[in-house]
Amino acid sequence: METRKQYTKEFKLDAISLVLDQGFTIAEAARSLEIRANMLGRWIKENEADNNGQAFRGNGKLTPDQEEIRRLKIENKQLKLER
């Protein structure tokens, strides 16, 4: 079974730049980078929808809201155990 490829944030931003800044079509950019066009299109949509720098955070990196929820759940569990 083939393992899933993971791409760095820099690679994704460079790929997006080919389309948005340099005028390549999604298909051309994807072909030159040897990735699927639908994946590049998804990266572009994620980047455009991002309004606070959270696109392409990477594995295990939570948004501030997610981190707060995680912290509160841990605190809640600890308080229940103490009670």
Tab-separated table of C-alpha atoms in Angstrom:
chain	number	residue	atom	x	y	z
A	1	MET	CA	0.000	0.000	0.000
A	2	GLU	CA	1.368	3.378	-0.982
A	3	THR	CA	1.803	5.973	1.744
A	4	ARG	CA	0.112	9.299	1.301
A	5	LYS	CA	2.359	12.153	0.208
A	6	GLN	CA	2.529	15.200	2.415
A	7	TYR	CA	3.421	18.604	1.044
A	8	THR	CA	4.932	21.476	2.995
A	9	LYS	CA	3.192	24.797	3.423
A	10	GLU	CA	5.898	26.422	1.280
A	11	PHE	CA	5.337	23.955	-1.557
A	12	LYS	CA	1.593	24.610	-1.482
A	13	LEU	CA	2.054	28.386	-1.460
A	14	ASP	CA	4.535	28.169	-4.349
A	15	ALA	CA	2.072	26.036	-6.322
A	16	ILE	CA	-0.706	28.531	-5.662
A	17	SER	CA	1.598	31.352	-6.745
A	18	LEU	CA	2.124	29.686	-10.130
A	19	VAL	CA	-1.600	30.004	-10.792
A	20	LEU	CA	-2.479	33.292	-9.118
A	21	ASP	CA	0.682	35.330	-9.706
A	22	GLN	CA	2.370	33.834	-12.744
A	23	GLY	CA	-0.656	33.128	-14.917
A	24	PHE	CA	-0.427	29.368	-15.296
A	25	THR	CA	-3.647	27.407	-15.517
A	26	ILE	CA	-4.346	24.978	-12.709
A	27	ALA	CA	-3.822	22.071	-15.104
A	28	GLU	CA	-0.465	23.419	-16.344
A	29	ALA	CA	0.840	24.099	-12.848
A	30	ALA	CA	-0.327	20.724	-11.563
A	31	ARG	CA	1.250	18.900	-14.481
A	32	SER	CA	4.587	20.676	-14.015
A	33	LEU	CA	4.578	19.905	-10.267
A	34	GLU	CA	3.388	16.317	-10.835
A	35	ILE	CA	0.335	16.695	-8.608
A	36	ARG	CA	-3.368	16.359	-9.320
A	37	ALA	CA	-5.185	19.418	-10.622
A	38	ASN	CA	-8.106	18.940	-8.226
A	39	MET	CA	-5.693	18.989	-5.271
A	40	LEU	CA	-4.150	22.251	-6.453
A	41	GLY	CA	-7.628	23.698	-6.931
A	42	ARG	CA	-8.507	22.707	-3.361
A	43	TRP	CA	-5.337	24.369	-2.057
A	44	ILE	CA	-6.265	27.567	-3.899
A	45	LYS	CA	-9.769	27.544	-2.385
A	46	GLU	CA	-8.380	26.911	1.111
A	47	ASN	CA	-5.897	29.740	0.723
A	48	GLU	CA	-8.536	32.174	-0.551
A	49	ALA	CA	-10.936	31.230	2.270
A	50	ASP	CA	-8.210	31.762	4.873
A	51	ASN	CA	-8.617	35.072	6.641
A	52	ASN	CA	-6.307	34.687	9.633
A	53	GLY	CA	-3.220	32.796	8.469
A	54	GLN	CA	-4.497	29.353	9.433
A	55	ALA	CA	-4.427	27.712	5.983
A	56	PHE	CA	-2.018	24.793	5.728
A	57	ARG	CA	-1.280	24.701	9.460
A	58	GLY	CA	0.102	21.199	9.251
A	59	ASN	CA	-0.576	18.104	11.281
A	60	GLY	CA	-1.298	18.668	14.937
A	61	LYS	CA	-1.275	22.444	14.851
A	62	LEU	CA	-4.530	23.777	16.219
A	63	THR	CA	-6.235	27.085	15.679
A	64	PRO	CA	-6.398	29.308	18.773
A	65	ASP	CA	-10.067	28.356	19.267
A	66	GLN	CA	-9.308	24.643	18.990
A	67	GLU	CA	-6.426	25.010	21.443
A	68	GLU	CA	-8.702	26.788	23.944
A	69	ILE	CA	-11.345	24.056	23.642
A	70	ARG	CA	-8.695	21.386	24.149
A	71	ARG	CA	-7.337	23.173	27.221
A	72	LEU	CA	-10.819	23.588	28.709
A	73	LYS	CA	-11.639	19.912	28.164
A	74	ILE	CA	-8.467	18.882	29.983
A	75	GLU	CA	-9.239	21.293	32.815
A	76	ASN	CA	-12.834	20.039	33.021
A	77	LYS	CA	-11.672	16.426	33.187
A	78	GLN	CA	-9.172	17.271	35.939
A	79	LEU	CA	-11.828	19.103	37.972
A	80	LYS	CA	-14.195	16.124	37.688
A	81	LEU	CA	-11.460	13.799	38.919
A	82	GLU	CA	-10.732	16.075	41.901
A	83	ARG	CA	-14.381	16.191	42.825
